[in-house]
mmCIF file of C-alpha atoms in Angstrom:
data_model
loop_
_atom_site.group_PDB
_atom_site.id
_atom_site.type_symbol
_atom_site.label_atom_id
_atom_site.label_comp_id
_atom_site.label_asym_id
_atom_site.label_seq_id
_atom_site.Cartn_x
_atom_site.Cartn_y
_atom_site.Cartn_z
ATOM 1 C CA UNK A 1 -8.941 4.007 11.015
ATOM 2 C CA UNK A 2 -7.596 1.389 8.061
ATOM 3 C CA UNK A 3 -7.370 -1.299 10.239
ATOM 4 C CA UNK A 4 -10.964 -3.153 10.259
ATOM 5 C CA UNK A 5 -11.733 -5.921 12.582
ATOM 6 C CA UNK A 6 -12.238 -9.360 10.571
ATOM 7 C CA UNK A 7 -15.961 -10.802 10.378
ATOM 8 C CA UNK A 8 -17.228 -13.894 9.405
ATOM 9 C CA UNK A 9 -14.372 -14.965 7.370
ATOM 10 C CA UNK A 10 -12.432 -14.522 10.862
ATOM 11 C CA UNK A 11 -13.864 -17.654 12.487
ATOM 12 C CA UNK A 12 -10.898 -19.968 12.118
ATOM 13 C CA UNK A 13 -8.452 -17.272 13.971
ATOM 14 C CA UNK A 14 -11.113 -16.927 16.878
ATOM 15 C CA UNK A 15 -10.966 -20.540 17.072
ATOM 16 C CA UNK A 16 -7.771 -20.045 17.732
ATOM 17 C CA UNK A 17 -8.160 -17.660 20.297
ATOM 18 C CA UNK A 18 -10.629 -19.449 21.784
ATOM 19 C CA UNK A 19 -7.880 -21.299 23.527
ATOM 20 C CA UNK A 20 -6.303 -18.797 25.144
ATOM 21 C CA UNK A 21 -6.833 -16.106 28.255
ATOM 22 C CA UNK A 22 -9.754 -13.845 27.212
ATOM 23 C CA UNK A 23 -8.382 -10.811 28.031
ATOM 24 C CA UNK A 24 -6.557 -9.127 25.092
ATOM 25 C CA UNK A 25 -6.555 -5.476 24.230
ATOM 26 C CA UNK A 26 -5.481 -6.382 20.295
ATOM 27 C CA UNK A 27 -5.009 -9.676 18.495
ATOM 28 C CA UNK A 28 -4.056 -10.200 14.870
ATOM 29 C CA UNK A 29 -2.696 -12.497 12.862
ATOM 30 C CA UNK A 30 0.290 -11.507 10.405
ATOM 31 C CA UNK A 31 2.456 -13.429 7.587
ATOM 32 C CA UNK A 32 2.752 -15.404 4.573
ATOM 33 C CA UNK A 33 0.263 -18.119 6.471
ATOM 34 C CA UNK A 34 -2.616 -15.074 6.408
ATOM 35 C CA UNK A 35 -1.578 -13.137 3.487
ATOM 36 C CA UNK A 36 -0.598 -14.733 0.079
ATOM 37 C CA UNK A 37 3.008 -13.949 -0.291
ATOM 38 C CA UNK A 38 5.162 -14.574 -4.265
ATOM 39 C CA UNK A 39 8.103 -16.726 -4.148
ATOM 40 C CA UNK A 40 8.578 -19.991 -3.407
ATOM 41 C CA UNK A 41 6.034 -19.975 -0.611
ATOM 42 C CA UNK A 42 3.323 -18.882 -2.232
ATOM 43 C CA UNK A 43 1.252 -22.071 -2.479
ATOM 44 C CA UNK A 44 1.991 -23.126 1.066
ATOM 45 C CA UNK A 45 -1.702 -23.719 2.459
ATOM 46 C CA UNK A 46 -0.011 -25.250 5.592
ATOM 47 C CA UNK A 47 1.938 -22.408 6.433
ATOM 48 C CA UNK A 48 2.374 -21.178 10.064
ATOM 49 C CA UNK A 49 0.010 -18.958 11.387
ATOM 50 C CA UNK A 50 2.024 -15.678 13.093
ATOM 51 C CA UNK A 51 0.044 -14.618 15.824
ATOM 52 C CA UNK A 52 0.728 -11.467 17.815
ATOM 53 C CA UNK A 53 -1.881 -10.954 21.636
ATOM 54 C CA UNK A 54 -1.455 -7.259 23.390
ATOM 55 C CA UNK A 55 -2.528 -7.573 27.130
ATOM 56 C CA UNK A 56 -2.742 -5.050 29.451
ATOM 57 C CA UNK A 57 -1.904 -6.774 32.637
ATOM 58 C CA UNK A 58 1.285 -9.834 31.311
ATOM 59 C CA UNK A 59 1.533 -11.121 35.019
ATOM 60 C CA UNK A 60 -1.924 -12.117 34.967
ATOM 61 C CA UNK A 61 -1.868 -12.748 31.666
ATOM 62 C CA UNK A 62 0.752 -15.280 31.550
ATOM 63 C CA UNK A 63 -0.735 -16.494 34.689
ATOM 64 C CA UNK A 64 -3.706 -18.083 32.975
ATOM 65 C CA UNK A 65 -1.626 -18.930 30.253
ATOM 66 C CA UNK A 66 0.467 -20.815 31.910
ATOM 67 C CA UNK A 67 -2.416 -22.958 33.432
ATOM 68 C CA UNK A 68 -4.451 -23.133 30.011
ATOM 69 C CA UNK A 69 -1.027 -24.569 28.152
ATOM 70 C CA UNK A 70 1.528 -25.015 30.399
ATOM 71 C CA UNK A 71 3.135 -27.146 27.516
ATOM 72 C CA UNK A 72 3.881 -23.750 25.208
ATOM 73 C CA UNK A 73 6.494 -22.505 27.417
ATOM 74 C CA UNK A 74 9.433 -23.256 27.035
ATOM 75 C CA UNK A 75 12.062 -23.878 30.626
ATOM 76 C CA UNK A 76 10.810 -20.770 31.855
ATOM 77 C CA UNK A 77 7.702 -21.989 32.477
ATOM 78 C CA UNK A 78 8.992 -23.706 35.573
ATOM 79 C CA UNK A 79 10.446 -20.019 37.022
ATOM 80 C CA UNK A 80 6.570 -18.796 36.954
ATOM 81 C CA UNK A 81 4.524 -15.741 35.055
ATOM 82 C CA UNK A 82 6.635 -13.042 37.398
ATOM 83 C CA UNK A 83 9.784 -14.099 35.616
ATOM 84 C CA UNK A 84 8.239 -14.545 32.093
ATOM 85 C CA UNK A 85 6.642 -11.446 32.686
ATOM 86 C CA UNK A 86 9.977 -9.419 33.051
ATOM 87 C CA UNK A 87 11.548 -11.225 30.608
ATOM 88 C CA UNK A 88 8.678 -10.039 28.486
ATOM 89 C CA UNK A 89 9.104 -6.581 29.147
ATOM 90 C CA UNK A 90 12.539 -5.978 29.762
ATOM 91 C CA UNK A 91 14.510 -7.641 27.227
ATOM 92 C CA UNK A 92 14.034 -7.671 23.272
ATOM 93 C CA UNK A 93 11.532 -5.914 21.814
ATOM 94 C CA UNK A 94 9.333 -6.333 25.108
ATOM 95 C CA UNK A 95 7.374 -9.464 23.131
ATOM 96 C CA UNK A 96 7.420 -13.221 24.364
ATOM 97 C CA UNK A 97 7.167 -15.227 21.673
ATOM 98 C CA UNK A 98 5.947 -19.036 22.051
ATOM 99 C CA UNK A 99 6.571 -20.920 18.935
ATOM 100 C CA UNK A 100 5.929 -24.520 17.010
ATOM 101 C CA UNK A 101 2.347 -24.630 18.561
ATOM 102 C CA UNK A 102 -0.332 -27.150 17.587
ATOM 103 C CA UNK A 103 -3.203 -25.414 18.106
ATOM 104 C CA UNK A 104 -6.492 -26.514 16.453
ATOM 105 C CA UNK A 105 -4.937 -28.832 13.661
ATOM 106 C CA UNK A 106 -2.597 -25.548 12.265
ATOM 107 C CA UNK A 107 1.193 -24.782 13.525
ATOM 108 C CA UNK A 108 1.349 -21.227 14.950
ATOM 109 C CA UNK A 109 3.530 -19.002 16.654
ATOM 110 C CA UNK A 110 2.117 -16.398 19.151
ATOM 111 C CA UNK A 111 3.751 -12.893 20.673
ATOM 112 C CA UNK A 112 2.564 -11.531 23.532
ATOM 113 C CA UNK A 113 3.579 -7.728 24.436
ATOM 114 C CA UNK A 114 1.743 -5.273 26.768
ATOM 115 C CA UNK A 115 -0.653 -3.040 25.821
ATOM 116 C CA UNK A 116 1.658 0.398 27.343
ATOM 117 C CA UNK A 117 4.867 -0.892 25.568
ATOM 118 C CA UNK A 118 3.280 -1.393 22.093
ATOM 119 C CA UNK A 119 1.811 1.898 22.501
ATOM 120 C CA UNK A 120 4.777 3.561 23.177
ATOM 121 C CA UNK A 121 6.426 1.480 19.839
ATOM 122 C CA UNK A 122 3.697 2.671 17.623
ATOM 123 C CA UNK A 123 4.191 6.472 18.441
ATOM 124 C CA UNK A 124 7.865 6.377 18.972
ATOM 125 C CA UNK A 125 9.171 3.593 17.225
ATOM 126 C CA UNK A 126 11.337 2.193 20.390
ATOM 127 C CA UNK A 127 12.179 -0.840 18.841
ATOM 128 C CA UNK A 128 9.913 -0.951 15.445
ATOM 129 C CA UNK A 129 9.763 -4.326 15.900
ATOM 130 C CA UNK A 130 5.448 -5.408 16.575
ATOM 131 C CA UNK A 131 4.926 -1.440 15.342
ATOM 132 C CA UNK A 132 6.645 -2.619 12.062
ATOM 133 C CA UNK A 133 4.415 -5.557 11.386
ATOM 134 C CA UNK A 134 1.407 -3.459 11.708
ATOM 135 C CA UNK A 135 2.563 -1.169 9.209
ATOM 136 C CA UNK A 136 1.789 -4.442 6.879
ATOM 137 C CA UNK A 137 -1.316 -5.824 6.364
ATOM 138 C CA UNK A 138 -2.397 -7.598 9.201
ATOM 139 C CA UNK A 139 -5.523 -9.745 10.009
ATOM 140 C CA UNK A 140 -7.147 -7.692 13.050
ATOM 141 C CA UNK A 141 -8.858 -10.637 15.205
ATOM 142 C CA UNK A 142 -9.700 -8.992 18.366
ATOM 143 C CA UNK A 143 -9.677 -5.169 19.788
ATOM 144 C CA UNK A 144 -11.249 -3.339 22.397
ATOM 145 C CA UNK A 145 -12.466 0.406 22.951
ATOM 146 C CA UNK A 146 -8.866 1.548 23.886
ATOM 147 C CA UNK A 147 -8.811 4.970 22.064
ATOM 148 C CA UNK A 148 -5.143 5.447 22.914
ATOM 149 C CA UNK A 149 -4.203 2.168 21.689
ATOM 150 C CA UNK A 150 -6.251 2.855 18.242
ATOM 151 C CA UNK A 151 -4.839 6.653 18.077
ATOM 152 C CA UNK A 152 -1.380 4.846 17.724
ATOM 153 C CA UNK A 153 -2.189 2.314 15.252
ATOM 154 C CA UNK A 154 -3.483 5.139 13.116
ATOM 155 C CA UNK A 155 -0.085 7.447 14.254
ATOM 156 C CA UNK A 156 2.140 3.897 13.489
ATOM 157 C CA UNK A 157 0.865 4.310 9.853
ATOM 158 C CA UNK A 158 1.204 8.091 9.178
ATOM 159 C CA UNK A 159 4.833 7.483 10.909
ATOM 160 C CA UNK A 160 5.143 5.037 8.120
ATOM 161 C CA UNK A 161 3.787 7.217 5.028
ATOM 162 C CA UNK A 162 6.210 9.963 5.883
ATOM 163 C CA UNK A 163 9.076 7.896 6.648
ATOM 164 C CA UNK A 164 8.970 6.574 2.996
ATOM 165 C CA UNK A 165 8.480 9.786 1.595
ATOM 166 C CA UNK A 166 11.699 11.065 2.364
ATOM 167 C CA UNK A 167 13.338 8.130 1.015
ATOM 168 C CA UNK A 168 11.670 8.601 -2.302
ATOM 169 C CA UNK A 169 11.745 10.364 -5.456
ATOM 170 C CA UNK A 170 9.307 13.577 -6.189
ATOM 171 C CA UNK A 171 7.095 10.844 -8.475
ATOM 172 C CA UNK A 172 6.813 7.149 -7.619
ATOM 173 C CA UNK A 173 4.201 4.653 -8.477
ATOM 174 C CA UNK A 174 1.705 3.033 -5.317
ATOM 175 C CA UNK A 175 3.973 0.176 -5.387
ATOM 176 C CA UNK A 176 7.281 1.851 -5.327
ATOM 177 C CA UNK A 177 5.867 3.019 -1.930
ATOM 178 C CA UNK A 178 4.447 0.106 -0.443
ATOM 179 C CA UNK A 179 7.813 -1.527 -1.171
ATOM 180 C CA UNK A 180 9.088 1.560 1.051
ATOM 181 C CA UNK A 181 6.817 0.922 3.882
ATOM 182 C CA UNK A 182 7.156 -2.795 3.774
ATOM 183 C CA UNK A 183 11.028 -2.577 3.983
ATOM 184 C CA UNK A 184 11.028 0.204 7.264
ATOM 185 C CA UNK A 185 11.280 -2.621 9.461
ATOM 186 C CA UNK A 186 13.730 -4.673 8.143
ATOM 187 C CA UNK A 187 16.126 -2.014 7.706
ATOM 188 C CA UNK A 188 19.163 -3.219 9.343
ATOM 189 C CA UNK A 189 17.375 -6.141 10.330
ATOM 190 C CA UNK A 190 20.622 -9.137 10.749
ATOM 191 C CA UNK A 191 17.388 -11.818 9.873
ATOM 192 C CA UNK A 192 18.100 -10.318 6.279
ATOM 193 C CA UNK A 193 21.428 -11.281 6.167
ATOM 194 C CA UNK A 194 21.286 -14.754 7.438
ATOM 195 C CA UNK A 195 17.522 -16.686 7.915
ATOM 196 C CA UNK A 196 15.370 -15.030 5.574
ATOM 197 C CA UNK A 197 14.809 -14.973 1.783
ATOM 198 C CA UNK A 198 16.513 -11.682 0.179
ATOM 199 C CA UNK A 199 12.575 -10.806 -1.871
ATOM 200 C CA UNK A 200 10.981 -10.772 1.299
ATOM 201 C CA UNK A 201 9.820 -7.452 0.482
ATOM 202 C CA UNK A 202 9.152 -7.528 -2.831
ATOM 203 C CA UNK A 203 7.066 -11.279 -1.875
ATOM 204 C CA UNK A 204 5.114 -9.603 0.956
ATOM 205 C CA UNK A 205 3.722 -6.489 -1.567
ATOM 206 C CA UNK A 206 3.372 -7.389 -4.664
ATOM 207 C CA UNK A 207 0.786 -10.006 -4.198
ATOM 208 C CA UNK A 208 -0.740 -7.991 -1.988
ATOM 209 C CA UNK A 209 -1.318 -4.105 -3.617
ATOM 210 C CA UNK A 210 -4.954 -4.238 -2.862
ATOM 211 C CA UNK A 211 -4.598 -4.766 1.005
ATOM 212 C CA UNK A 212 -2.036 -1.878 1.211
ATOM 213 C CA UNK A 213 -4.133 0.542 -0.746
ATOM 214 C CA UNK A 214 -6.993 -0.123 1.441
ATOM 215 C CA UNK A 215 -4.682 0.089 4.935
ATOM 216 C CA UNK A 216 -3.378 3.939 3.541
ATOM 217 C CA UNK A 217 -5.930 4.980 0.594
ATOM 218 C CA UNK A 218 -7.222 7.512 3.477
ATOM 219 C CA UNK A 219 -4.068 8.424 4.651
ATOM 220 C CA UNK A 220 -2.457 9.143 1.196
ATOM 221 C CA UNK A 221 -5.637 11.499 -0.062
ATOM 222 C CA UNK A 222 -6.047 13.189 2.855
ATOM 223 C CA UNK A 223 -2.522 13.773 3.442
ATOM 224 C CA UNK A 224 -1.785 17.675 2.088
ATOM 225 C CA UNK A 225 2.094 17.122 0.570
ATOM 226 C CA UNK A 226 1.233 14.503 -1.473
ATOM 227 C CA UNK A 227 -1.184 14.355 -4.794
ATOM 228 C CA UNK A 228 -2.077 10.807 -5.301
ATOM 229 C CA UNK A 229 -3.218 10.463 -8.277
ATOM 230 C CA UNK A 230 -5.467 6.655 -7.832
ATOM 231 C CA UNK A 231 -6.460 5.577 -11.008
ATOM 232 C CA UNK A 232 -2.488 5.893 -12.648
ATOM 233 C CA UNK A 233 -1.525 4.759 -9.248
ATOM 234 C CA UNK A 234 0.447 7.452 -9.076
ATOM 235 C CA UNK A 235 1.840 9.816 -5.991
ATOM 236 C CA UNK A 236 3.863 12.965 -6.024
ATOM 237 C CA UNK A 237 5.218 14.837 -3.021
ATOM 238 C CA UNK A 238 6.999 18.063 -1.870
ATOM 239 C CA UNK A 239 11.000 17.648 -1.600
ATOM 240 C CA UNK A 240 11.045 21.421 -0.997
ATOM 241 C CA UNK A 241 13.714 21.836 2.110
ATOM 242 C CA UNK A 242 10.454 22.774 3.463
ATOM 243 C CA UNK A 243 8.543 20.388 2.517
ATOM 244 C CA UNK A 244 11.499 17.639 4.251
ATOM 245 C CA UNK A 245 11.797 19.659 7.305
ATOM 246 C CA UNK A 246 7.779 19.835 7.716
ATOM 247 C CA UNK A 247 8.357 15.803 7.156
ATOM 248 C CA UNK A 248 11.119 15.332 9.587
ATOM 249 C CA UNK A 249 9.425 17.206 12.286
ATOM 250 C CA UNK A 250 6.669 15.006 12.520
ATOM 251 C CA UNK A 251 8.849 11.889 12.404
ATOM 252 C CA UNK A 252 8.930 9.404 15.492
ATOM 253 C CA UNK A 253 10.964 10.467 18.538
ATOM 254 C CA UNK A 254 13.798 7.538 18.253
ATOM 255 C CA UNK A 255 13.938 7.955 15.267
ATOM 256 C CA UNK A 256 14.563 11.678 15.176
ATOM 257 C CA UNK A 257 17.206 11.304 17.885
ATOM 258 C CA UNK A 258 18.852 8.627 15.989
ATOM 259 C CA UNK A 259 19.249 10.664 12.805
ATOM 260 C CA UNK A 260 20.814 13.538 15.545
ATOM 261 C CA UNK A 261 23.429 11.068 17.049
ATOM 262 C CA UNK A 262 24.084 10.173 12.582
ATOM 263 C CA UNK A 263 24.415 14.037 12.148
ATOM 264 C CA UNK A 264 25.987 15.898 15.137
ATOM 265 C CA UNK A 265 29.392 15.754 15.301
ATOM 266 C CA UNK A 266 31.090 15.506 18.541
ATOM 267 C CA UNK A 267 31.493 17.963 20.950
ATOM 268 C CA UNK A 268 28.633 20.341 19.062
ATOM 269 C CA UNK A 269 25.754 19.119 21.086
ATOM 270 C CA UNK A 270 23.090 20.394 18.559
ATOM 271 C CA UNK A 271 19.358 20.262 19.757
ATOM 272 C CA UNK A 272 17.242 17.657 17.499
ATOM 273 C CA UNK A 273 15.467 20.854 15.191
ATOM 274 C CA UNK A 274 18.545 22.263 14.092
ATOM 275 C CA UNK A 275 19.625 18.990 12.744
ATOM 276 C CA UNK A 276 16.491 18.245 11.262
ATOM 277 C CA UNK A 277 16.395 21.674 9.265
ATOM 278 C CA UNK A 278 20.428 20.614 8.034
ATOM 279 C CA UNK A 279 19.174 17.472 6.956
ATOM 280 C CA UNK A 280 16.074 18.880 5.078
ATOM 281 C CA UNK A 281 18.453 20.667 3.189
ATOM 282 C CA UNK A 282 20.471 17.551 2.505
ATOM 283 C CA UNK A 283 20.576 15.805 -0.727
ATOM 284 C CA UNK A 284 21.392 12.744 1.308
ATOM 285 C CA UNK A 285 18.541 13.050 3.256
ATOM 286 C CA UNK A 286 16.816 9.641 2.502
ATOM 287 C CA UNK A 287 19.701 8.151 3.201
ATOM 288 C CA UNK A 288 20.103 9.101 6.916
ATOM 289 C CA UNK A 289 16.684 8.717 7.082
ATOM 290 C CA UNK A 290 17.711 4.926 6.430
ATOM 291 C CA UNK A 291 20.508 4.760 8.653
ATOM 292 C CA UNK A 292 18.381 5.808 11.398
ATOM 293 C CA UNK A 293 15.749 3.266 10.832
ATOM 294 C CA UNK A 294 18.919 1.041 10.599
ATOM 295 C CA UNK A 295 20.082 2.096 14.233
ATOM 296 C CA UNK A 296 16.825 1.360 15.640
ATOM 297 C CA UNK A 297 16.154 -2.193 13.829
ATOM 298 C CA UNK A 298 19.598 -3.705 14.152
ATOM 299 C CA UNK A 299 19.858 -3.887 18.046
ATOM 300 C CA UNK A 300 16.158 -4.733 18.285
ATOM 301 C CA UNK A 301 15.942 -7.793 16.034
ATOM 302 C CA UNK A 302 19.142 -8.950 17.466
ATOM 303 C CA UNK A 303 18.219 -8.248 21.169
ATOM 304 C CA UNK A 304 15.140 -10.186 20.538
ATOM 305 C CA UNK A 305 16.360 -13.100 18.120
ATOM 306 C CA UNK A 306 18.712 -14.008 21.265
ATOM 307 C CA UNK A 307 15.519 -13.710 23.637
ATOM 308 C CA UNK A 308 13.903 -16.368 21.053
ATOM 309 C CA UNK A 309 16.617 -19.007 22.165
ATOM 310 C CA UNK A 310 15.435 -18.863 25.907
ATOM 311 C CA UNK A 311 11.365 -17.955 25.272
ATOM 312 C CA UNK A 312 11.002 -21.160 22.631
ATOM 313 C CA UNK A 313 13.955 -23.215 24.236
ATOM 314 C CA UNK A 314 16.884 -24.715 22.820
ATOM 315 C CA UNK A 315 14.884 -27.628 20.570
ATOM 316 C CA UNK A 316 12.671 -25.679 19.447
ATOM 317 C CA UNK A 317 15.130 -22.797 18.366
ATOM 318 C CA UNK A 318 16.926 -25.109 16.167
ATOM 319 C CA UNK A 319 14.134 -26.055 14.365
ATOM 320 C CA UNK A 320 13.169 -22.899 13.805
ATOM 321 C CA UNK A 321 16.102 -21.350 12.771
ATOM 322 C CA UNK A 322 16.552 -24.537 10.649
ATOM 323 C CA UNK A 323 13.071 -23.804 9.008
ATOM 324 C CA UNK A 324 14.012 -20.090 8.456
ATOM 325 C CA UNK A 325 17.183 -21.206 6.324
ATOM 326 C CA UNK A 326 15.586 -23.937 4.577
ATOM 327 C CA UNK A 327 13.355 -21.274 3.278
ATOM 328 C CA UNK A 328 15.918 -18.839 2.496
ATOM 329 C CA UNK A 329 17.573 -21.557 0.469
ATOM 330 C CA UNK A 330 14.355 -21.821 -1.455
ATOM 331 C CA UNK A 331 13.900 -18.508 -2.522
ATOM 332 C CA UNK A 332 17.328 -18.421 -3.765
ATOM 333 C CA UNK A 333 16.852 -21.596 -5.900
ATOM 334 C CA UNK A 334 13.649 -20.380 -6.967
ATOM 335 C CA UNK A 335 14.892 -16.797 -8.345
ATOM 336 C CA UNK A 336 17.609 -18.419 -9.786
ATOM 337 C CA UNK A 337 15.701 -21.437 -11.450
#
């Protein structure tokens, strides 16, 4: 699998982690405080550290947690780890995000999601919302033997290959589709609109090629619709019908149904496969494709931008948000300087 457990040069992020509950099926740390992003924030050597922790048991989880640094939580805290633990899994993207940390002299932010629900994100793409950061290079602290839970990552990435390829050209450069796989997640995403810097995208992958290449090098040669040609940095791919349809069948489950509900019309109550093989015929294909990814994102990111308010309380949410904007307003002033 791409993703590689960090090694010596690791030791600041399990410093980290050495403050928190042991027991973590996955940790890694994500973002423009890990991985050198362009733009305006490019030089920030300060930035704050984005940490995501999967557990397999939240309740006890939190538990711990809560006794460790009671002084994370937000209100909620005060309601006990039962509550937090259903807020957790039942609203949002099922991730509980504490946030403005000082933790071992750095600011970080820290998501904690269970080990079944990412799962089920990775192969379906429920909410695409931790799946879609680990379709980015990520800094892998922590991970244990869990063969299901590494199957997934590995299915999360494939998921992620194909989805691009339909929204492409027959001939695209490596960067072309990096830009592709980097933008899945923020399709629809209401963060774009207001709170985050329009080149997001284009800041997360071009600085950052060499770390994409090596998270789907494997993936892209041994994948049999695509030649990849690596020293032009080159790919081409079927857009047969065929080649689509083989494409869309192997697409995540939510997503699939989305682009159904996008296609059927009412009243015709077509079965997912006979959309699919319309669509592969479609010269608008990519496009659904898109609006799908849209339908899934949108509620997600909203659904969990709300939870954000309550998880990291009301002070804290300001600041945030206020932080988010501030930023935004850079990146405008610095592509227009």
């Amino acid at each position: 699998m791409a993703l590689q457990v960090l090694q010596s040069s690791g030791v600041a992020f399990r410093k980290i982690l050495s403050h928190f509950p042991e027991e973590l099926s996955l940790a890694f740390a994500y973002g423009s405080g890990v991985y050198r992003q362009a733009g305006p924030s490019s030089n920030q050597k300060n930035a704050m550290l984005d940490f995501v922790f999967t557990v397999d048991d939240p309740f006890a989880w939190h538990s711990k947690n809560l006794k460790k640094n009671w002084n994370h939580y937000s209100f909620l805290k005060v309601l006990g780890p039962k509550f937090i633990t259903t807020v957790q899994n039942n609203y949002g993207a099922g991730v509980y995000y504490n946030t403005l940390i000082v933790c071992d002299g750095r600011l970080i932010k820290y998501g904690v999601i269970s080990t079944s629900i990412l799962i089920e994100d990775l192969l379906n793409w429920n909410n695409l919302y931790i799946a879609g950061r680990l379709q980015k290079p990520v800094k892998i602290i922590a991970m244990n033997e869990n063969v299901i839970l590494r199957s997934a990552l590995d299915k999360n990435l494939r998921s992620a290959v194909t989805a691009a390829f339909l929204m492409l050209p027959e001939s695209f450069s490596e960067e072309d589709l990096f830009i592709e796989i980097a933008r899945l997640s923020y399709s629809g995403d209401f963060r774009m609109v207001v709170g985050e810097d329009k080149t997001k995208v284009l800041n997360i992958v071009k600085p950052n090629i060499a770390h994409f290449r090596e998270l789907y090098g494997n993936i892209l040669q041994e994948n049999p619709q695509v030649v990849y040609k690596i020293q032009q940095g080159r790919l081409e791919i079927d857009k047969s019908p065929e080649g689509q349809f083989t494409q869309l069948m192997t697409l995540p489950k939510t997503l699939q149904q989305q682009i159904n509900h996008i296609m059927d019309p009412p009243g015709k109550n077509r079965d997912v496969e006979e959309t699919l093989l319309q669509l592969a015929h479609d010269p608008d294909c990519g496009e659904v494709v898109r609006l799908g990814l849209s339908a899934i994102v949108r509620p997600s990111s909203l659904r969990q931008s709300t939870k954000g308010i309550f998880t990291a309380g009301m002070k804290k949410s300001l600041h945030y948000s206020s932080l988010k904007l501030h930023k935004m307003w850079k990146g405008w002033l610095w592509k227009t300087s």
